Amino acid sequence: MQPVGHDTQSIITEVIRSRRSIKPFDMDASRAVDKSLILELLENANHAPTHGLTEPWRFHLFTGDSRRTLAETMARLYRETTPEAEFREDKMRKMSENPLLAGAVIVLGMARRGGAKIPELEEIEAVACAVQNLALSVTASGLAGYWSSPPLVYTRQFADWLGLGPEDRCLGLFYLGWPKAGFTMPKASRKPVAEKITWH
Ligand SMILES: Cc1cc2nc3c(=O)[nH]c(=O)nc-3n(C[C@H](O)[C@H](O)[C@H](O)COP(=O)(O)O)c2cc1C
């Protein structure tokens, strides 16, 4: 492959550095995201690296009325699975409101297909790569997106409700929507990369 040109490189840099987590509160609840656009974003996600070509990413799409079913289910399972001492009414309310603020909720699944050859960790990593492809494509499209992982998503009850296999896992929810009019992107803040590099 030819090296990408200078223009492409700077576009990629701009997309990567301007990607931000934008929560459902800042999404325009009245604006749906077209199915064709969602499919285009997921096509990019589908190009993630994958050890052994197991392609473990699975996307459970909730749009339109099915967002309400998701919201109601999360609230119910949160009540059922949370020990009383940890239960918080505000968290339950958020779970039942957030899906309806987003144009779509993509529930992120990991389908375990690698057997003994591919460690589970690598299947989870591959899904994370796919989600990053998704997040960058979301940014490039002017959309808002956010990976959310309340403890509920890791419960067997939620996995069963989604119909996941016994070795599969849910890795979270990706909220997707158009940003509200007038929304301004927050600036990123990261500690210098030099602190995270060891030259040998
Ligand atoms: C695997 C994963 C799970 C996350 N889960 C949550 C979450 O449950 N709640 C939350 O507020 N943010 C969550 N985030 C988003 C982070 O809070 C966010 O990336 C971080 O604040 C940095 O902001 P930025 O994405 O805008 O750079 C998650 C991010 C990742 C990668």
PDB file of N, CA and C in Angstrom, residues 2-94:
ATOM      1  N   GLN A   2       0.465   2.229  -0.784  1.00  0.00           N
ATOM      2  CA  GLN A   2       1.186   3.509  -0.804  1.00  0.00           C
ATOM      3  C   GLN A   2       0.990   4.203   0.545  1.00  0.00           C
ATOM      4  N   PRO A   3       2.020   4.935   1.029  1.00  0.00           N
ATOM      5  CA  PRO A   3       1.768   5.715   2.237  1.00  0.00           C
ATOM      6  C   PRO A   3       0.657   6.729   1.971  1.00  0.00           C
ATOM      7  N   VAL A   4      -0.175   6.982   2.990  1.00  0.00           N
ATOM      8  CA  VAL A   4      -1.246   7.966   2.773  1.00  0.00           C
ATOM      9  C   VAL A   4      -0.610   9.336   2.585  1.00  0.00           C
ATOM     10  N   GLY A   5      -1.256  10.203   1.828  1.00  0.00           N
ATOM     11  CA  GLY A   5      -0.724  11.545   1.584  1.00  0.00           C
ATOM     12  C   GLY A   5      -0.788  12.400   2.830  1.00  0.00           C
ATOM     13  N   HIS A   6      -0.124  13.528   2.753  1.00  0.00           N
ATOM     14  CA  HIS A   6      -0.083  14.440   3.889  1.00  0.00           C
ATOM     15  C   HIS A   6      -1.489  14.874   4.312  1.00  0.00           C
ATOM     16  N   ASP A   7      -2.352  15.105   3.303  1.00  0.00           N
ATOM     17  CA  ASP A   7      -3.717  15.565   3.603  1.00  0.00           C
ATOM     18  C   ASP A   7      -4.472  14.514   4.418  1.00  0.00           C
ATOM     19  N   THR A   8      -4.372  13.247   3.974  1.00  0.00           N
ATOM     20  CA  THR A   8      -5.077  12.167   4.671  1.00  0.00           C
ATOM     21  C   THR A   8      -4.560  12.038   6.098  1.00  0.00           C
ATOM     22  N   GLN A   9      -3.251  12.142   6.214  1.00  0.00           N
ATOM     23  CA  GLN A   9      -2.656  12.034   7.563  1.00  0.00           C
ATOM     24  C   GLN A   9      -3.181  13.117   8.493  1.00  0.00           C
ATOM     25  N   SER A  10      -3.272  14.344   7.970  1.00  0.00           N
ATOM     26  CA  SER A  10      -3.736  15.401   8.869  1.00  0.00           C
ATOM     27  C   SER A  10      -5.225  15.258   9.163  1.00  0.00           C
ATOM     28  N   ILE A  11      -5.972  14.704   8.216  1.00  0.00           N
ATOM     29  CA  ILE A  11      -7.406  14.487   8.483  1.00  0.00           C
ATOM     30  C   ILE A  11      -7.561  13.434   9.586  1.00  0.00           C
ATOM     31  N   ILE A  12      -6.796  12.351   9.469  1.00  0.00           N
ATOM     32  CA  ILE A  12      -6.882  11.295  10.492  1.00  0.00           C
ATOM     33  C   ILE A  12      -6.493  11.853  11.857  1.00  0.00           C
ATOM     34  N   THR A  13      -5.424  12.634  11.891  1.00  0.00           N
ATOM     35  CA  THR A  13      -4.988  13.232  13.157  1.00  0.00           C
ATOM     36  C   THR A  13      -6.099  14.110  13.731  1.00  0.00           C
ATOM     37  N   GLU A  14      -6.719  14.887  12.876  1.00  0.00           N
ATOM     38  CA  GLU A  14      -7.778  15.779  13.363  1.00  0.00           C
ATOM     39  C   GLU A  14      -8.957  14.978  13.914  1.00  0.00           C
ATOM     40  N   VAL A  15      -9.335  13.912  13.196  1.00  0.00           N
ATOM     41  CA  VAL A  15     -10.481  13.098  13.652  1.00  0.00           C
ATOM     42  C   VAL A  15     -10.143  12.433  14.989  1.00  0.00           C
ATOM     43  N   ILE A  16      -8.941  11.854  15.064  1.00  0.00           N
ATOM     44  CA  ILE A  16      -8.563  11.150  16.300  1.00  0.00           C
ATOM     45  C   ILE A  16      -8.529  12.116  17.485  1.00  0.00           C
ATOM     46  N   ARG A  17      -7.960  13.283  17.259  1.00  0.00           N
ATOM     47  CA  ARG A  17      -7.801  14.197  18.404  1.00  0.00           C
ATOM     48  C   ARG A  17      -9.063  14.977  18.737  1.00  0.00           C
ATOM     49  N   SER A  18      -9.998  15.015  17.809  1.00  0.00           N
ATOM     50  CA  SER A  18     -11.232  15.745  18.138  1.00  0.00           C
ATOM     51  C   SER A  18     -12.339  14.805  18.616  1.00  0.00           C
ATOM     52  N   ARG A  19     -12.138  13.492  18.530  1.00  0.00           N
ATOM     53  CA  ARG A  19     -13.151  12.556  19.051  1.00  0.00           C
ATOM     54  C   ARG A  19     -13.366  12.790  20.529  1.00  0.00           C
ATOM     55  N   ARG A  20     -14.613  12.912  20.925  1.00  0.00           N
ATOM     56  CA  ARG A  20     -14.938  13.083  22.347  1.00  0.00           C
ATOM     57  C   ARG A  20     -16.128  12.204  22.681  1.00  0.00           C
ATOM     58  N   SER A  21     -16.233  11.835  23.940  1.00  0.00           N
ATOM     59  CA  SER A  21     -17.427  11.136  24.407  1.00  0.00           C
ATOM     60  C   SER A  21     -18.515  12.187  24.619  1.00  0.00           C
ATOM     61  N   ILE A  22     -19.586  12.048  23.877  1.00  0.00           N
ATOM     62  CA  ILE A  22     -20.707  12.995  24.016  1.00  0.00           C
ATOM     63  C   ILE A  22     -21.914  12.197  24.493  1.00  0.00           C
ATOM     64  N   LYS A  23     -22.427  12.593  25.641  1.00  0.00           N
ATOM     65  CA  LYS A  23     -23.444  11.766  26.312  1.00  0.00           C
ATOM     66  C   LYS A  23     -24.856  12.070  25.798  1.00  0.00           C
ATOM     67  N   PRO A  24     -25.779  11.141  26.054  1.00  0.00           N
ATOM     68  CA  PRO A  24     -27.146  11.302  25.530  1.00  0.00           C
ATOM     69  C   PRO A  24     -27.782  12.648  25.879  1.00  0.00           C
ATOM     70  N   PHE A  25     -27.445  13.193  27.042  1.00  0.00           N
ATOM     71  CA  PHE A  25     -27.997  14.485  27.449  1.00  0.00           C
ATOM     72  C   PHE A  25     -27.730  15.558  26.385  1.00  0.00           C
ATOM     73  N   ASP A  26     -26.608  15.447  25.681  1.00  0.00           N
ATOM     74  CA  ASP A  26     -26.233  16.442  24.670  1.00  0.00           C
ATOM     75  C   ASP A  26     -26.654  16.038  23.256  1.00  0.00           C
ATOM     76  N   MET A  27     -27.470  14.975  23.155  1.00  0.00           N
ATOM     77  CA  MET A  27     -27.943  14.549  21.830  1.00  0.00           C
ATOM     78  C   MET A  27     -29.333  15.106  21.560  1.00  0.00           C
ATOM     79  N   ASP A  28     -29.626  15.283  20.284  1.00  0.00           N
ATOM     80  CA  ASP A  28     -30.931  15.794  19.869  1.00  0.00           C
ATOM     81  C   ASP A  28     -31.923  14.626  19.800  1.00  0.00           C
ATOM     82  N   ALA A  29     -32.757  14.541  20.839  1.00  0.00           N
ATOM     83  CA  ALA A  29     -33.661  13.384  20.967  1.00  0.00           C
ATOM     84  C   ALA A  29     -34.681  13.329  19.836  1.00  0.00           C
ATOM     85  N   SER A  30     -34.897  14.445  19.157  1.00  0.00           N
ATOM     86  CA  SER A  30     -35.942  14.461  18.123  1.00  0.00           C
ATOM     87  C   SER A  30     -35.408  14.032  16.756  1.00  0.00           C
ATOM     88  N   ARG A  31     -34.114  13.767  16.685  1.00  0.00           N
ATOM     89  CA  ARG A  31     -33.518  13.480  15.374  1.00  0.00           C
ATOM     90  C   ARG A  31     -32.993  12.042  15.300  1.00  0.00           C
ATOM     91  N   ALA A  32     -33.580  11.271  14.412  1.00  0.00           N
ATOM     92  CA  ALA A  32     -33.138   9.871  14.240  1.00  0.00           C
ATOM     93  C   ALA A  32     -31.838   9.840  13.437  1.00  0.00           C
ATOM     94  N   VAL A  33     -31.146   8.729  13.524  1.00  0.00           N
ATOM     95  CA  VAL A  33     -29.958   8.522  12.683  1.00  0.00           C
ATOM     96  C   VAL A  33     -30.346   7.510  11.612  1.00  0.00           C
ATOM     97  N   ASP A  34     -30.165   7.884  10.346  1.00  0.00           N
ATOM     98  CA  ASP A  34     -30.581   7.000   9.250  1.00  0.00           C
ATOM     99  C   ASP A  34     -29.921   5.634   9.334  1.00  0.00           C
ATOM    100  N   LYS A  35     -30.725   4.639   9.011  1.00  0.00           N
ATOM    101  CA  LYS A  35     -30.214   3.264   9.033  1.00  0.00           C
ATOM    102  C   LYS A  35     -28.992   3.121   8.113  1.00  0.00           C
ATOM    103  N   SER A  36     -29.053   3.780   6.941  1.00  0.00           N
ATOM    104  CA  SER A  36     -27.930   3.643   5.984  1.00  0.00           C
ATOM    105  C   SER A  36     -26.647   4.205   6.575  1.00  0.00           C
ATOM    106  N   LEU A  37     -26.764   5.271   7.341  1.00  0.00           N
ATOM    107  CA  LEU A  37     -25.575   5.859   7.977  1.00  0.00           C
ATOM    108  C   LEU A  37     -25.057   4.939   9.084  1.00  0.00           C
ATOM    109  N   ILE A  38     -25.968   4.364   9.858  1.00  0.00           N
ATOM    110  CA  ILE A  38     -25.550   3.424  10.917  1.00  0.00           C
ATOM    111  C   ILE A  38     -24.801   2.250  10.289  1.00  0.00           C
ATOM    112  N   LEU A  39     -25.317   1.755   9.171  1.00  0.00           N
ATOM    113  CA  LEU A  39     -24.658   0.616   8.508  1.00  0.00           C
ATOM    114  C   LEU A  39     -23.275   0.983   7.996  1.00  0.00           C
ATOM    115  N   GLU A  40     -23.141   2.214   7.512  1.00  0.00           N
ATOM    116  CA  GLU A  40     -21.848   2.693   7.025  1.00  0.00           C
ATOM    117  C   GLU A  40     -20.840   2.755   8.188  1.00  0.00           C
ATOM    118  N   LEU A  41     -21.297   3.249   9.326  1.00  0.00           N
ATOM    119  CA  LEU A  41     -20.422   3.339  10.505  1.00  0.00           C
ATOM    120  C   LEU A  41     -19.994   1.937  10.947  1.00  0.00           C
ATOM    121  N   LEU A  42     -20.944   1.008  10.925  1.00  0.00           N
ATOM    122  CA  LEU A  42     -20.638  -0.350  11.377  1.00  0.00           C
ATOM    123  C   LEU A  42     -19.759  -1.094  10.379  1.00  0.00           C
ATOM    124  N   GLU A  43     -19.835  -0.692   9.119  1.00  0.00           N
ATOM    125  CA  GLU A  43     -18.932  -1.277   8.110  1.00  0.00           C
ATOM    126  C   GLU A  43     -17.488  -0.907   8.462  1.00  0.00           C
ATOM    127  N   ASN A  44     -17.284   0.315   8.928  1.00  0.00           N
ATOM    128  CA  ASN A  44     -15.931   0.710   9.364  1.00  0.00           C
ATOM    129  C   ASN A  44     -15.521  -0.066  10.620  1.00  0.00           C
ATOM    130  N   ALA A  45     -16.459  -0.233  11.520  1.00  0.00           N
ATOM    131  CA  ALA A  45     -16.162  -1.016  12.728  1.00  0.00           C
ATOM    132  C   ALA A  45     -15.724  -2.426  12.344  1.00  0.00           C
ATOM    133  N   ASN A  46     -16.359  -2.956  11.330  1.00  0.00           N
ATOM    134  CA  ASN A  46     -16.128  -4.326  10.870  1.00  0.00           C
ATOM    135  C   ASN A  46     -14.723  -4.527  10.289  1.00  0.00           C
ATOM    136  N   HIS A  47     -14.010  -3.426  10.034  1.00  0.00           N
ATOM    137  CA  HIS A  47     -12.656  -3.527   9.488  1.00  0.00           C
ATOM    138  C   HIS A  47     -11.587  -3.504  10.572  1.00  0.00           C
ATOM    139  N   ALA A  48     -11.969  -3.773  11.791  1.00  0.00           N
ATOM    140  CA  ALA A  48     -10.996  -3.781  12.899  1.00  0.00           C
ATOM    141  C   ALA A  48     -10.073  -4.991  12.771  1.00  0.00           C
ATOM    142  N   PRO A  49      -8.883  -4.894  13.360  1.00  0.00           N
ATOM    143  CA  PRO A  49      -8.008  -6.069  13.380  1.00  0.00           C
ATOM    144  C   PRO A  49      -8.600  -7.173  14.264  1.00  0.00           C
ATOM    145  N   THR A  50      -8.287  -8.410  13.937  1.00  0.00           N
ATOM    146  CA  THR A  50      -8.870  -9.534  14.672  1.00  0.00           C
ATOM    147  C   THR A  50      -7.943 -10.742  14.576  1.00  0.00           C
ATOM    148  N   HIS A  51      -7.418 -11.177  15.703  1.00  0.00           N
ATOM    149  CA  HIS A  51      -6.489 -12.319  15.713  1.00  0.00           C
ATOM    150  C   HIS A  51      -7.247 -13.585  15.324  1.00  0.00           C
ATOM    151  N   GLY A  52      -6.719 -14.300  14.331  1.00  0.00           N
ATOM    152  CA  GLY A  52      -7.365 -15.539  13.889  1.00  0.00           C
ATOM    153  C   GLY A  52      -8.632 -15.274  13.093  1.00  0.00           C
ATOM    154  N   LEU A  53      -8.847 -14.030  12.709  1.00  0.00           N
ATOM    155  CA  LEU A  53     -10.053 -13.641  11.942  1.00  0.00           C
ATOM    156  C   LEU A  53     -11.348 -14.139  12.586  1.00  0.00           C
ATOM    157  N   THR A  54     -11.397 -14.063  13.905  1.00  0.00           N
ATOM    158  CA  THR A  54     -12.626 -14.520  14.572  1.00  0.00           C
ATOM    159  C   THR A  54     -13.738 -13.465  14.493  1.00  0.00           C
ATOM    160  N   GLU A  55     -13.348 -12.197  14.228  1.00  0.00           N
ATOM    161  CA  GLU A  55     -14.333 -11.102  14.072  1.00  0.00           C
ATOM    162  C   GLU A  55     -15.389 -11.152  15.184  1.00  0.00           C
ATOM    163  N   PRO A  56     -14.966 -11.008  16.429  1.00  0.00           N
ATOM    164  CA  PRO A  56     -15.879 -11.277  17.553  1.00  0.00           C
ATOM    165  C   PRO A  56     -16.895 -10.172  17.855  1.00  0.00           C
ATOM    166  N   TRP A  57     -16.821  -9.025  17.179  1.00  0.00           N
ATOM    167  CA  TRP A  57     -17.745  -7.920  17.478  1.00  0.00           C
ATOM    168  C   TRP A  57     -19.153  -8.250  17.015  1.00  0.00           C
ATOM    169  N   ARG A  58     -20.107  -7.967  17.863  1.00  0.00           N
ATOM    170  CA  ARG A  58     -21.527  -8.138  17.531  1.00  0.00           C
ATOM    171  C   ARG A  58     -22.247  -6.858  17.957  1.00  0.00           C
ATOM    172  N   PHE A  59     -23.162  -6.408  17.100  1.00  0.00           N
ATOM    173  CA  PHE A  59     -23.852  -5.142  17.357  1.00  0.00           C
ATOM    174  C   PHE A  59     -25.349  -5.392  17.463  1.00  0.00           C
ATOM    175  N   HIS A  60     -25.903  -5.089  18.605  1.00  0.00           N
ATOM    176  CA  HIS A  60     -27.348  -5.244  18.809  1.00  0.00           C
ATOM    177  C   HIS A  60     -27.953  -3.852  18.734  1.00  0.00           C
ATOM    178  N   LEU A  61     -28.744  -3.644  17.681  1.00  0.00           N
ATOM    179  CA  LEU A  61     -29.224  -2.300  17.379  1.00  0.00           C
ATOM    180  C   LEU A  61     -30.585  -2.012  17.999  1.00  0.00           C
ATOM    181  N   PHE A  62     -30.663  -0.896  18.701  1.00  0.00           N
ATOM    182  CA  PHE A  62     -31.936  -0.452  19.268  1.00  0.00           C
ATOM    183  C   PHE A  62     -32.215   0.946  18.736  1.00  0.00           C
ATOM    184  N   THR A  63     -33.234   1.042  17.895  1.00  0.00           N
ATOM    185  CA  THR A  63     -33.631   2.335  17.337  1.00  0.00           C
ATOM    186  C   THR A  63     -35.145   2.434  17.506  1.00  0.00           C
ATOM    187  N   GLY A  64     -35.697   3.600  17.255  1.00  0.00           N
ATOM    188  CA  GLY A  64     -37.164   3.749  17.316  1.00  0.00           C
ATOM    189  C   GLY A  64     -37.729   3.187  18.616  1.00  0.00           C
ATOM    190  N   ASP A  65     -38.816   2.421  18.490  1.00  0.00           N
ATOM    191  CA  ASP A  65     -39.526   1.915  19.673  1.00  0.00           C
ATOM    192  C   ASP A  65     -38.709   0.920  20.490  1.00  0.00           C
ATOM    193  N   SER A  66     -37.780   0.216  19.835  1.00  0.00           N
ATOM    194  CA  SER A  66     -37.021  -0.796  20.586  1.00  0.00           C
ATOM    195  C   SER A  66     -36.118  -0.143  21.641  1.00  0.00           C
ATOM    196  N   ARG A  67     -35.845   1.164  21.485  1.00  0.00           N
ATOM    197  CA  ARG A  67     -35.065   1.860  22.527  1.00  0.00           C
ATOM    198  C   ARG A  67     -35.826   1.850  23.855  1.00  0.00           C
ATOM    199  N   ARG A  68     -37.150   1.930  23.750  1.00  0.00           N
ATOM    200  CA  ARG A  68     -37.968   1.932  24.977  1.00  0.00           C
ATOM    201  C   ARG A  68     -37.899   0.566  25.664  1.00  0.00           C
ATOM    202  N   THR A  69     -37.947  -0.480  24.863  1.00  0.00           N
ATOM    203  CA  THR A  69     -37.835  -1.838  25.421  1.00  0.00           C
ATOM    204  C   THR A  69     -36.489  -1.987  26.136  1.00  0.00           C
ATOM    205  N   LEU A  70     -35.429  -1.478  25.493  1.00  0.00           N
ATOM    206  CA  LEU A  70     -34.097  -1.550  26.111  1.00  0.00           C
ATOM    207  C   LEU A  70     -34.088  -0.769  27.424  1.00  0.00           C
ATOM    208  N   ALA A  71     -34.638   0.435  27.388  1.00  0.00           N
ATOM    209  CA  ALA A  71     -34.648   1.289  28.579  1.00  0.00           C
ATOM    210  C   ALA A  71     -35.398   0.610  29.724  1.00  0.00           C
ATOM    211  N   GLU A  72     -36.562   0.068  29.414  1.00  0.00           N
ATOM    212  CA  GLU A  72     -37.378  -0.578  30.456  1.00  0.00           C
ATOM    213  C   GLU A  72     -36.672  -1.816  31.006  1.00  0.00           C
ATOM    214  N   THR A  73     -36.039  -2.550  30.108  1.00  0.00           N
ATOM    215  CA  THR A  73     -35.343  -3.765  30.544  1.00  0.00           C
ATOM    216  C   THR A  73     -34.164  -3.426  31.436  1.00  0.00           C
ATOM    217  N   MET A  74     -33.398  -2.400  31.042  1.00  0.00           N
ATOM    218  CA  MET A  74     -32.236  -2.042  31.866  1.00  0.00           C
ATOM    219  C   MET A  74     -32.677  -1.591  33.256  1.00  0.00           C
ATOM    220  N   ALA A  75     -33.738  -0.804  33.292  1.00  0.00           N
ATOM    221  CA  ALA A  75     -34.222  -0.332  34.597  1.00  0.00           C
ATOM    222  C   ALA A  75     -34.680  -1.522  35.455  1.00  0.00           C
ATOM    223  N   ARG A  76     -35.404  -2.440  34.827  1.00  0.00           N
ATOM    224  CA  ARG A  76     -35.904  -3.612  35.571  1.00  0.00           C
ATOM    225  C   ARG A  76     -34.746  -4.481  36.072  1.00  0.00           C
ATOM    226  N   LEU A  77     -33.786  -4.752  35.177  1.00  0.00           N
ATOM    227  CA  LEU A  77     -32.671  -5.616  35.582  1.00  0.00           C
ATOM    228  C   LEU A  77     -31.764  -4.915  36.605  1.00  0.00           C
ATOM    229  N   TYR A  78     -31.658  -3.599  36.497  1.00  0.00           N
ATOM    230  CA  TYR A  78     -30.866  -2.872  37.492  1.00  0.00           C
ATOM    231  C   TYR A  78     -31.497  -3.065  38.873  1.00  0.00           C
ATOM    232  N   ARG A  79     -32.825  -2.953  38.923  1.00  0.00           N
ATOM    233  CA  ARG A  79     -33.519  -3.133  40.207  1.00  0.00           C
ATOM    234  C   ARG A  79     -33.324  -4.571  40.721  1.00  0.00           C
ATOM    235  N   GLU A  80     -33.431  -5.524  39.795  1.00  0.00           N
ATOM    236  CA  GLU A  80     -33.367  -6.935  40.197  1.00  0.00           C
ATOM    237  C   GLU A  80     -31.963  -7.391  40.608  1.00  0.00           C
ATOM    238  N   THR A  81     -30.914  -6.777  40.007  1.00  0.00           N
ATOM    239  CA  THR A  81     -29.563  -7.310  40.214  1.00  0.00           C
ATOM    240  C   THR A  81     -28.712  -6.470  41.180  1.00  0.00           C
ATOM    241  N   THR A  82     -29.201  -5.308  41.562  1.00  0.00           N
ATOM    242  CA  THR A  82     -28.381  -4.447  42.417  1.00  0.00           C
ATOM    243  C   THR A  82     -28.696  -4.687  43.894  1.00  0.00           C
ATOM    244  N   PRO A  83     -27.665  -4.997  44.692  1.00  0.00           N
ATOM    245  CA  PRO A  83     -27.919  -5.154  46.133  1.00  0.00           C
ATOM    246  C   PRO A  83     -28.508  -3.860  46.716  1.00  0.00           C
ATOM    247  N   GLU A  84     -29.397  -4.015  47.670  1.00  0.00           N
ATOM    248  CA  GLU A  84     -30.146  -2.860  48.189  1.00  0.00           C
ATOM    249  C   GLU A  84     -29.233  -1.702  48.625  1.00  0.00           C
ATOM    250  N   ALA A  85     -28.102  -2.047  49.265  1.00  0.00           N
ATOM    251  CA  ALA A  85     -27.213  -0.998  49.778  1.00  0.00           C
ATOM    252  C   ALA A  85     -26.596  -0.156  48.655  1.00  0.00           C
ATOM    253  N   GLU A  86     -26.517  -0.750  47.472  1.00  0.00           N
ATOM    254  CA  GLU A  86     -25.884  -0.030  46.350  1.00  0.00           C
ATOM    255  C   GLU A  86     -26.892   0.612  45.408  1.00  0.00           C
ATOM    256  N   PHE A  87     -28.165   0.284  45.609  1.00  0.00           N
ATOM    257  CA  PHE A  87     -29.194   0.754  44.682  1.00  0.00           C
ATOM    258  C   PHE A  87     -29.326   2.273  44.719  1.00  0.00           C
ATOM    259  N   ARG A  88     -29.340   2.879  43.519  1.00  0.00           N
ATOM    260  CA  ARG A  88     -29.530   4.340  43.443  1.00  0.00           C
ATOM    261  C   ARG A  88     -30.625   4.676  42.440  1.00  0.00           C
ATOM    262  N   GLU A  89     -31.621   5.358  42.978  1.00  0.00           N
ATOM    263  CA  GLU A  89     -32.779   5.745  42.164  1.00  0.00           C
ATOM    264  C   GLU A  89     -32.354   6.579  40.947  1.00  0.00           C
ATOM    265  N   ASP A  90     -31.384   7.499  41.137  1.00  0.00           N
ATOM    266  CA  ASP A  90     -30.963   8.374  40.028  1.00  0.00           C
ATOM    267  C   ASP A  90     -30.325   7.559  38.895  1.00  0.00           C
ATOM    268  N   LYS A  91     -29.598   6.508  39.266  1.00  0.00           N
ATOM    269  CA  LYS A  91     -28.975   5.662  38.229  1.00  0.00           C
ATOM    270  C   LYS A  91     -30.048   4.926  37.437  1.00  0.00           C
ATOM    271  N   MET A  92     -31.051   4.431  38.153  1.00  0.00           N
ATOM    272  CA  MET A  92     -32.113   3.701  37.471  1.00  0.00           C
ATOM    273  C   MET A  92     -32.876   4.632  36.517  1.00  0.00           C
ATOM    274  N   ARG A  93     -33.082   5.869  36.983  1.00  0.00           N
ATOM    275  CA  ARG A  93     -33.801   6.837  36.131  1.00  0.00           C
ATOM    276  C   ARG A  93     -33.002   7.104  34.856  1.00  0.00           C
ATOM    277  N   LYS A  94     -31.697   7.293  35.026  1.00  0.00           N
ATOM    278  CA  LYS A  94     -30.838   7.549  33.852  1.00  0.00           C
ATOM    279  C   LYS A  94     -30.922   6.404  32.844  1.00  0.00           C
TER     280      LYS A  94
END
